[in-house]
């Protein structure tokens, strides 16, 4: 079987790595891919936004399964186009993917179907948003409605910060048309966890829980990034919390979308806050998390292609999905300065001779003049598996310590929240 993966990050490298383990797969393509992916798949120089060219390619190569990594092509309708052309594609349609593409729509649905989430109000003009902030005060969270490359959420400690966020989003349009509307939310306190599930629109099969590390510095300090590391399972997600995530959040959202006429297929990601009042939904994503996908795919025992097929054909209820016992950790190595300004083009050393059970998933890398160099904010994700979390952390950092590039930055506390907790899933 020929498979196409769309995207160019660490998540897509992990997808390619996992798919190549399937005895059913004869060839893997990745568009556009990166320098690491190029070692395991044939990279095709087509941007993720160019749906017509991706479709042409898939038809020409007779691709039998396409997996879409990032959200933008999903919300832009890549699945609709491929399905219309009779191609098998894993992911939600544009209408279903709008739960990530529009926070207003996601909150409206959560409200309508009683899915637990932070209290909120929606605004389409900055004056009313400002009045609301002056009346209700801080802390609060201001969110641009549309996709903003992970930067559209501003957690505000003071009313002044919230007013400035509204000004930036709605008046200065720093996120373009994504900021035409804003959601202003109650600020929740607690620990975050990511719970993802496979769904064919009816059956919902949860994955092992995972925890991301969004802030750039240790102890969750500094600005939010795309994610500086992740591990799975996350012991903070007790069996009771996992059950509640499935029954109160994931299944209700899948049936809500079906009832609205937009059946959902693919991976549904719930970003949750574990508060004293129970779990609440921070966001839905319509794809694997990045970097959560890296440890999750390392733990997944089942052939991913079998799962994708059962999702696409609506037979997930008949598909067994099993996970390795143990823990997996991914430490992201980033360019110094990220998520702000950073330089690229630095040569990357130390990737040879690493232990076999350690995978270095590439994100922002490319080959320049025959040399592997940095080309993005998040550069590599050093990912390991071990029987327990402490061992997985130690192994991951042993790998990290052998890799070098100029101004390399990484968090030294990935997985630490899981230590000293009773392990469970
Ligand atoms: P989102 O993209 O909506 O998940 O938001 C990005 C990050 O902002 C989340 O991972 C949280 O750390 C934070 N965040 C979002 N909504 C809230 C909220 N209502 N209360 C506190 N923090 C939040
Ligand atoms: N790691 C968070 C995300 O993928 O959105």
mmCIF file of C-alpha atoms in Angstrom, residues 28-333:
data_model
loop_
_atom_site.group_PDB
_atom_site.id
_atom_site.type_symbol
_atom_site.label_atom_id
_atom_site.label_comp_id
_atom_site.label_asym_id
_atom_site.label_seq_id
_atom_site.Cartn_x
_atom_site.Cartn_y
_atom_site.Cartn_z
ATOM 1 C CA UNK A 28 5.539 6.282 2.247
ATOM 2 C CA UNK A 29 5.517 9.789 0.761
ATOM 3 C CA UNK A 30 5.518 12.988 2.790
ATOM 4 C CA UNK A 31 4.580 16.461 1.569
ATOM 5 C CA UNK A 32 6.612 18.525 2.145
ATOM 6 C CA UNK A 33 8.480 16.664 4.940
ATOM 7 C CA UNK A 34 11.856 17.676 6.387
ATOM 8 C CA UNK A 35 15.455 16.451 6.440
ATOM 9 C CA UNK A 36 14.741 13.691 8.965
ATOM 10 C CA UNK A 37 11.620 12.477 7.202
ATOM 11 C CA UNK A 38 13.618 12.331 3.952
ATOM 12 C CA UNK A 39 15.579 9.404 5.434
ATOM 13 C CA UNK A 40 12.392 7.348 5.886
ATOM 14 C CA UNK A 41 9.986 8.517 3.195
ATOM 15 C CA UNK A 42 10.082 10.130 -0.229
ATOM 16 C CA UNK A 43 9.559 13.843 0.361
ATOM 17 C CA UNK A 44 7.424 15.658 -2.193
ATOM 18 C CA UNK A 45 7.877 19.384 -2.544
ATOM 19 C CA UNK A 46 4.243 20.457 -2.235
ATOM 20 C CA UNK A 47 3.093 22.852 0.453
ATOM 21 C CA UNK A 48 0.350 21.726 2.860
ATOM 22 C CA UNK A 49 -1.849 24.610 1.639
ATOM 23 C CA UNK A 50 -1.781 23.552 -1.984
ATOM 24 C CA UNK A 51 -4.717 21.150 -1.909
ATOM 25 C CA UNK A 52 -5.144 20.894 -5.735
ATOM 26 C CA UNK A 53 -1.506 19.836 -6.204
ATOM 27 C CA UNK A 54 -1.660 17.404 -3.285
ATOM 28 C CA UNK A 55 -4.769 15.862 -4.822
ATOM 29 C CA UNK A 56 -3.123 15.592 -8.254
ATOM 30 C CA UNK A 57 -0.130 13.902 -6.668
ATOM 31 C CA UNK A 58 -2.255 11.422 -4.685
ATOM 32 C CA UNK A 59 -4.242 10.501 -7.797
ATOM 33 C CA UNK A 60 -1.171 10.134 -9.976
ATOM 34 C CA UNK A 61 0.663 7.950 -7.437
ATOM 35 C CA UNK A 62 -2.491 5.966 -6.599
ATOM 36 C CA UNK A 63 -2.110 6.714 -2.885
ATOM 37 C CA UNK A 64 -4.320 4.389 -0.867
ATOM 38 C CA UNK A 65 -4.268 6.254 2.438
ATOM 39 C CA UNK A 66 -3.489 9.898 3.220
ATOM 40 C CA UNK A 67 -2.898 11.137 6.763
ATOM 41 C CA UNK A 68 -3.113 14.876 7.383
ATOM 42 C CA UNK A 69 -0.917 16.178 10.236
ATOM 43 C CA UNK A 70 -1.644 19.905 10.688
ATOM 44 C CA UNK A 71 -4.954 21.701 11.183
ATOM 45 C CA UNK A 72 -4.776 24.263 8.356
ATOM 46 C CA UNK A 73 -5.304 21.873 5.424
ATOM 47 C CA UNK A 74 -8.090 20.157 7.382
ATOM 48 C CA UNK A 75 -9.986 23.385 8.016
ATOM 49 C CA UNK A 76 -9.314 24.309 4.368
ATOM 50 C CA UNK A 77 -11.122 21.182 3.177
ATOM 51 C CA UNK A 78 -8.409 18.751 2.099
ATOM 52 C CA UNK A 79 -10.478 15.794 3.323
ATOM 53 C CA UNK A 80 -13.541 17.000 1.391
ATOM 54 C CA UNK A 81 -11.481 17.284 -1.816
ATOM 55 C CA UNK A 82 -9.839 13.877 -1.435
ATOM 56 C CA UNK A 83 -13.142 12.172 -0.564
ATOM 57 C CA UNK A 84 -14.887 13.751 -3.555
ATOM 58 C CA UNK A 85 -12.124 12.287 -5.699
ATOM 59 C CA UNK A 86 -12.767 8.848 -4.164
ATOM 60 C CA UNK A 87 -9.503 8.751 -2.195
ATOM 61 C CA UNK A 88 -9.129 7.291 1.286
ATOM 62 C CA UNK A 89 -8.082 10.044 3.700
ATOM 63 C CA UNK A 90 -7.776 10.083 7.488
ATOM 64 C CA UNK A 91 -9.103 13.276 9.090
ATOM 65 C CA UNK A 92 -12.238 15.392 9.508
ATOM 66 C CA UNK A 93 -14.016 17.384 6.800
ATOM 67 C CA UNK A 94 -13.762 21.178 6.824
ATOM 68 C CA UNK A 95 -17.141 21.584 8.547
ATOM 69 C CA UNK A 96 -16.195 19.139 11.295
ATOM 70 C CA UNK A 97 -12.675 20.620 11.588
ATOM 71 C CA UNK A 98 -14.232 24.021 12.287
ATOM 72 C CA UNK A 99 -14.249 23.110 15.986
ATOM 73 C CA UNK A 100 -10.532 23.939 15.891
ATOM 74 C CA UNK A 101 -10.821 26.591 13.172
ATOM 75 C CA UNK A 102 -13.351 28.691 15.072
ATOM 76 C CA UNK A 103 -13.246 29.011 18.848
ATOM 77 C CA UNK A 104 -16.643 30.768 18.674
ATOM 78 C CA UNK A 105 -18.157 27.698 17.000
ATOM 79 C CA UNK A 106 -16.439 25.291 19.428
ATOM 80 C CA UNK A 107 -17.683 27.227 22.467
ATOM 81 C CA UNK A 108 -21.177 27.538 20.995
ATOM 82 C CA UNK A 109 -21.373 23.757 20.520
ATOM 83 C CA UNK A 110 -19.954 23.031 23.983
ATOM 84 C CA UNK A 111 -22.586 25.326 25.452
ATOM 85 C CA UNK A 112 -25.421 23.801 23.435
ATOM 86 C CA UNK A 113 -24.469 20.206 24.294
ATOM 87 C CA UNK A 114 -23.433 20.809 27.935
ATOM 88 C CA UNK A 115 -19.789 19.899 27.443
ATOM 89 C CA UNK A 116 -17.847 21.244 30.441
ATOM 90 C CA UNK A 117 -15.752 24.298 29.582
ATOM 91 C CA UNK A 118 -14.782 27.707 31.010
ATOM 92 C CA UNK A 119 -17.526 30.356 31.202
ATOM 93 C CA UNK A 120 -17.295 32.684 28.205
ATOM 94 C CA UNK A 121 -18.690 35.535 26.143
ATOM 95 C CA UNK A 122 -18.324 36.179 22.396
ATOM 96 C CA UNK A 123 -17.695 39.600 20.834
ATOM 97 C CA UNK A 124 -17.535 40.899 17.303
ATOM 98 C CA UNK A 125 -16.681 44.495 18.188
ATOM 99 C CA UNK A 126 -13.850 45.788 20.358
ATOM 100 C CA UNK A 127 -15.957 48.322 22.261
ATOM 101 C CA UNK A 128 -18.344 45.740 23.718
ATOM 102 C CA UNK A 129 -15.406 43.423 24.439
ATOM 103 C CA UNK A 130 -13.688 46.292 26.290
ATOM 104 C CA UNK A 131 -16.854 47.117 28.265
ATOM 105 C CA UNK A 132 -17.170 43.482 29.285
ATOM 106 C CA UNK A 133 -13.557 43.406 30.515
ATOM 107 C CA UNK A 134 -14.011 46.665 32.472
ATOM 108 C CA UNK A 135 -17.126 45.252 34.088
ATOM 109 C CA UNK A 136 -15.856 41.739 34.834
ATOM 110 C CA UNK A 137 -12.163 42.432 35.485
ATOM 111 C CA UNK A 138 -9.291 39.972 35.445
ATOM 112 C CA UNK A 139 -7.892 37.374 35.345
ATOM 113 C CA UNK A 140 -9.425 36.311 32.066
ATOM 114 C CA UNK A 141 -8.381 34.731 28.782
ATOM 115 C CA UNK A 142 -8.778 36.501 25.444
ATOM 116 C CA UNK A 143 -8.897 34.235 22.390
ATOM 117 C CA UNK A 144 -8.924 35.143 18.715
ATOM 118 C CA UNK A 145 -11.692 33.170 17.000
ATOM 119 C CA UNK A 146 -9.711 31.739 14.094
ATOM 120 C CA UNK A 147 -6.423 29.914 13.591
ATOM 121 C CA UNK A 148 -3.432 31.962 14.715
ATOM 122 C CA UNK A 149 -0.536 29.481 14.620
ATOM 123 C CA UNK A 150 -0.969 28.719 18.328
ATOM 124 C CA UNK A 151 -0.525 32.368 19.324
ATOM 125 C CA UNK A 152 -4.142 33.538 19.462
ATOM 126 C CA UNK A 153 -4.755 32.815 23.159
ATOM 127 C CA UNK A 154 -3.698 35.419 25.706
ATOM 128 C CA UNK A 155 -4.000 34.618 29.407
ATOM 129 C CA UNK A 156 -4.400 38.015 31.108
ATOM 130 C CA UNK A 157 -3.602 38.674 34.771
ATOM 131 C CA UNK A 158 -4.928 42.252 34.624
ATOM 132 C CA UNK A 159 -7.772 44.093 32.885
ATOM 133 C CA UNK A 160 -5.155 46.306 31.170
ATOM 134 C CA UNK A 161 -3.553 43.237 29.582
ATOM 135 C CA UNK A 162 -6.957 42.005 28.449
ATOM 136 C CA UNK A 163 -7.819 45.396 26.929
ATOM 137 C CA UNK A 164 -4.455 45.424 25.153
ATOM 138 C CA UNK A 165 -5.119 41.888 23.848
ATOM 139 C CA UNK A 166 -8.485 42.983 22.433
ATOM 140 C CA UNK A 167 -6.817 46.012 20.842
ATOM 141 C CA UNK A 168 -4.114 43.829 19.248
ATOM 142 C CA UNK A 169 -6.535 41.176 18.004
ATOM 143 C CA UNK A 170 -9.547 43.259 16.926
ATOM 144 C CA UNK A 171 -8.187 46.707 16.109
ATOM 145 C CA UNK A 172 -4.578 46.122 15.030
ATOM 146 C CA UNK A 173 -5.600 42.745 13.498
ATOM 147 C CA UNK A 174 -2.305 41.087 14.430
ATOM 148 C CA UNK A 175 -3.834 37.715 13.496
ATOM 149 C CA UNK A 176 -5.635 39.056 10.418
ATOM 150 C CA UNK A 177 -9.203 37.887 9.888
ATOM 151 C CA UNK A 178 -8.784 35.273 12.682
ATOM 152 C CA UNK A 179 -9.341 38.202 15.054
ATOM 153 C CA UNK A 180 -12.657 39.476 13.709
ATOM 154 C CA UNK A 181 -14.318 37.927 16.730
ATOM 155 C CA UNK A 182 -12.951 37.103 20.168
ATOM 156 C CA UNK A 183 -13.953 34.774 22.964
ATOM 157 C CA UNK A 184 -13.335 36.098 26.475
ATOM 158 C CA UNK A 185 -13.141 33.279 28.978
ATOM 159 C CA UNK A 186 -13.054 32.683 32.668
ATOM 160 C CA UNK A 187 -9.464 31.877 33.692
ATOM 161 C CA UNK A 188 -9.228 28.308 34.935
ATOM 162 C CA UNK A 189 -6.679 27.000 37.411
ATOM 163 C CA UNK A 190 -5.296 23.502 37.493
ATOM 164 C CA UNK A 191 -3.064 21.086 35.642
ATOM 165 C CA UNK A 192 -3.487 20.554 31.913
ATOM 166 C CA UNK A 193 -3.698 17.224 30.144
ATOM 167 C CA UNK A 194 -4.245 16.218 26.526
ATOM 168 C CA UNK A 195 -6.677 13.401 25.825
ATOM 169 C CA UNK A 196 -6.983 12.264 22.224
ATOM 170 C CA UNK A 197 -9.224 9.670 20.649
ATOM 171 C CA UNK A 198 -9.683 7.910 17.340
ATOM 172 C CA UNK A 199 -13.228 8.159 16.056
ATOM 173 C CA UNK A 200 -15.117 7.055 12.957
ATOM 174 C CA UNK A 201 -17.998 9.380 13.817
ATOM 175 C CA UNK A 202 -19.703 6.870 16.058
ATOM 176 C CA UNK A 203 -17.241 4.756 18.005
ATOM 177 C CA UNK A 204 -14.753 6.714 20.110
ATOM 178 C CA UNK A 205 -11.543 4.941 21.164
ATOM 179 C CA UNK A 206 -9.438 6.992 23.589
ATOM 180 C CA UNK A 207 -5.658 7.017 23.444
ATOM 181 C CA UNK A 208 -3.348 6.976 26.436
ATOM 182 C CA UNK A 209 -3.333 10.416 28.102
ATOM 183 C CA UNK A 210 -0.435 12.808 27.448
ATOM 184 C CA UNK A 211 0.936 16.031 28.855
ATOM 185 C CA UNK A 212 2.499 18.825 26.848
ATOM 186 C CA UNK A 213 4.856 21.508 28.210
ATOM 187 C CA UNK A 214 3.694 24.667 26.492
ATOM 188 C CA UNK A 215 5.820 27.342 28.129
ATOM 189 C CA UNK A 216 9.351 27.879 26.877
ATOM 190 C CA UNK A 217 11.160 27.738 30.248
ATOM 191 C CA UNK A 218 11.327 25.344 33.179
ATOM 192 C CA UNK A 219 8.556 25.371 35.794
ATOM 193 C CA UNK A 220 6.094 26.537 33.126
ATOM 194 C CA UNK A 221 7.562 30.055 32.902
ATOM 195 C CA UNK A 222 7.784 32.331 29.885
ATOM 196 C CA UNK A 223 5.644 32.594 26.787
ATOM 197 C CA UNK A 224 3.661 29.716 25.279
ATOM 198 C CA UNK A 225 5.232 27.749 22.435
ATOM 199 C CA UNK A 226 3.924 25.007 20.160
ATOM 200 C CA UNK A 227 5.120 22.613 22.884
ATOM 201 C CA UNK A 228 8.577 22.040 24.387
ATOM 202 C CA UNK A 229 8.106 18.376 25.192
ATOM 203 C CA UNK A 230 5.542 15.781 26.130
ATOM 204 C CA UNK A 231 5.153 12.460 27.842
ATOM 205 C CA UNK A 232 2.576 9.720 28.014
ATOM 206 C CA UNK A 233 0.753 8.410 29.908
ATOM 207 C CA UNK A 234 0.135 11.361 32.248
ATOM 208 C CA UNK A 235 -0.490 10.013 35.767
ATOM 209 C CA UNK A 236 -2.408 13.189 36.689
ATOM 210 C CA UNK A 237 -5.081 11.781 34.393
ATOM 211 C CA UNK A 238 -6.438 9.149 36.784
ATOM 212 C CA UNK A 239 -8.745 6.403 35.510
ATOM 213 C CA UNK A 240 -11.693 8.491 36.777
ATOM 214 C CA UNK A 241 -10.517 11.576 34.869
ATOM 215 C CA UNK A 242 -9.898 9.504 31.715
ATOM 216 C CA UNK A 243 -13.391 8.086 31.989
ATOM 217 C CA UNK A 244 -14.884 11.542 32.459
ATOM 218 C CA UNK A 245 -12.882 12.888 29.479
ATOM 219 C CA UNK A 246 -14.347 10.117 27.346
ATOM 220 C CA UNK A 247 -17.940 10.182 28.576
ATOM 221 C CA UNK A 248 -18.406 13.908 29.302
ATOM 222 C CA UNK A 249 -16.250 15.516 26.612
ATOM 223 C CA UNK A 250 -15.047 13.365 23.701
ATOM 224 C CA UNK A 251 -18.156 11.231 23.087
ATOM 225 C CA UNK A 252 -20.565 14.170 23.522
ATOM 226 C CA UNK A 253 -18.583 16.265 21.007
ATOM 227 C CA UNK A 254 -18.555 13.434 18.446
ATOM 228 C CA UNK A 255 -22.316 12.964 18.789
ATOM 229 C CA UNK A 256 -22.913 16.744 18.826
ATOM 230 C CA UNK A 257 -21.136 17.052 15.475
ATOM 231 C CA UNK A 258 -23.106 14.112 14.052
ATOM 232 C CA UNK A 259 -26.356 15.721 15.240
ATOM 233 C CA UNK A 260 -25.366 19.023 13.653
ATOM 234 C CA UNK A 261 -24.863 17.171 10.364
ATOM 235 C CA UNK A 262 -21.049 17.202 10.339
ATOM 236 C CA UNK A 263 -19.948 13.681 11.296
ATOM 237 C CA UNK A 264 -16.374 13.634 12.554
ATOM 238 C CA UNK A 265 -13.693 11.138 11.568
ATOM 239 C CA UNK A 266 -10.032 11.123 12.550
ATOM 240 C CA UNK A 267 -8.247 12.098 15.741
ATOM 241 C CA UNK A 268 -10.157 14.312 18.143
ATOM 242 C CA UNK A 269 -7.966 16.103 20.685
ATOM 243 C CA UNK A 270 -9.355 17.559 23.890
ATOM 244 C CA UNK A 271 -7.086 19.970 25.758
ATOM 245 C CA UNK A 272 -8.328 19.737 29.343
ATOM 246 C CA UNK A 273 -7.808 21.608 32.588
ATOM 247 C CA UNK A 274 -8.172 19.488 35.709
ATOM 248 C CA UNK A 275 -9.801 21.966 38.100
ATOM 249 C CA UNK A 276 -11.169 21.526 41.617
ATOM 250 C CA UNK A 277 -14.622 21.538 40.068
ATOM 251 C CA UNK A 278 -13.746 18.682 37.699
ATOM 252 C CA UNK A 279 -12.327 18.649 34.187
ATOM 253 C CA UNK A 280 -13.075 21.442 31.749
ATOM 254 C CA UNK A 281 -12.331 21.710 28.046
ATOM 255 C CA UNK A 282 -9.799 24.386 27.059
ATOM 256 C CA UNK A 283 -9.913 23.540 23.365
ATOM 257 C CA UNK A 284 -10.619 20.910 20.785
ATOM 258 C CA UNK A 285 -8.046 20.163 18.108
ATOM 259 C CA UNK A 286 -8.822 18.126 15.025
ATOM 260 C CA UNK A 287 -5.538 16.227 14.724
ATOM 261 C CA UNK A 288 -2.752 14.650 16.752
ATOM 262 C CA UNK A 289 -1.053 17.089 19.134
ATOM 263 C CA UNK A 290 2.538 18.014 18.398
ATOM 264 C CA UNK A 291 4.641 17.023 20.405
ATOM 265 C CA UNK A 292 2.113 14.670 22.100
ATOM 266 C CA UNK A 293 1.991 12.496 18.955
ATOM 267 C CA UNK A 294 5.659 11.580 19.347
ATOM 268 C CA UNK A 295 5.346 9.718 22.699
ATOM 269 C CA UNK A 296 1.853 8.433 21.847
ATOM 270 C CA UNK A 297 2.939 6.851 18.576
ATOM 271 C CA UNK A 298 5.876 5.284 20.385
ATOM 272 C CA UNK A 299 3.431 3.636 22.799
ATOM 273 C CA UNK A 300 0.920 2.554 20.152
ATOM 274 C CA UNK A 301 1.195 -1.184 19.546
ATOM 275 C CA UNK A 302 -1.484 -1.552 16.876
ATOM 276 C CA UNK A 303 -0.737 -0.968 13.199
ATOM 277 C CA UNK A 304 -1.712 2.676 12.602
ATOM 278 C CA UNK A 305 -2.815 1.914 9.038
ATOM 279 C CA UNK A 306 -5.306 -0.661 10.339
ATOM 280 C CA UNK A 307 -6.730 1.991 12.666
ATOM 281 C CA UNK A 308 -6.910 4.600 9.877
ATOM 282 C CA UNK A 309 -8.749 2.154 7.619
ATOM 283 C CA UNK A 310 -11.265 1.257 10.298
ATOM 284 C CA UNK A 311 -11.891 4.962 10.934
ATOM 285 C CA UNK A 312 -12.355 5.767 7.248
ATOM 286 C CA UNK A 313 -14.656 2.780 6.676
ATOM 287 C CA UNK A 314 -16.691 3.337 9.843
ATOM 288 C CA UNK A 315 -15.655 0.034 11.408
ATOM 289 C CA UNK A 316 -13.639 1.278 14.387
ATOM 290 C CA UNK A 317 -15.883 -0.730 16.745
ATOM 291 C CA UNK A 318 -14.309 -3.895 15.295
ATOM 292 C CA UNK A 319 -10.714 -2.669 15.584
ATOM 293 C CA UNK A 320 -8.579 -3.550 18.601
ATOM 294 C CA UNK A 321 -6.289 -0.691 19.665
ATOM 295 C CA UNK A 322 -3.540 -1.595 22.128
ATOM 296 C CA UNK A 323 -0.784 0.293 23.882
ATOM 297 C CA UNK A 324 2.578 -0.703 25.291
ATOM 298 C CA UNK A 325 2.865 -0.689 29.062
ATOM 299 C CA UNK A 326 5.493 1.816 30.171
ATOM 300 C CA UNK A 327 6.223 5.483 29.521
ATOM 301 C CA UNK A 328 7.416 7.572 26.644
ATOM 302 C CA UNK A 329 9.040 11.008 26.785
ATOM 303 C CA UNK A 330 9.820 13.530 24.045
ATOM 304 C CA UNK A 331 12.190 16.450 24.769
ATOM 305 C CA UNK A 332 12.059 19.210 22.151
ATOM 306 C CA UNK A 333 15.321 20.907 21.165
#
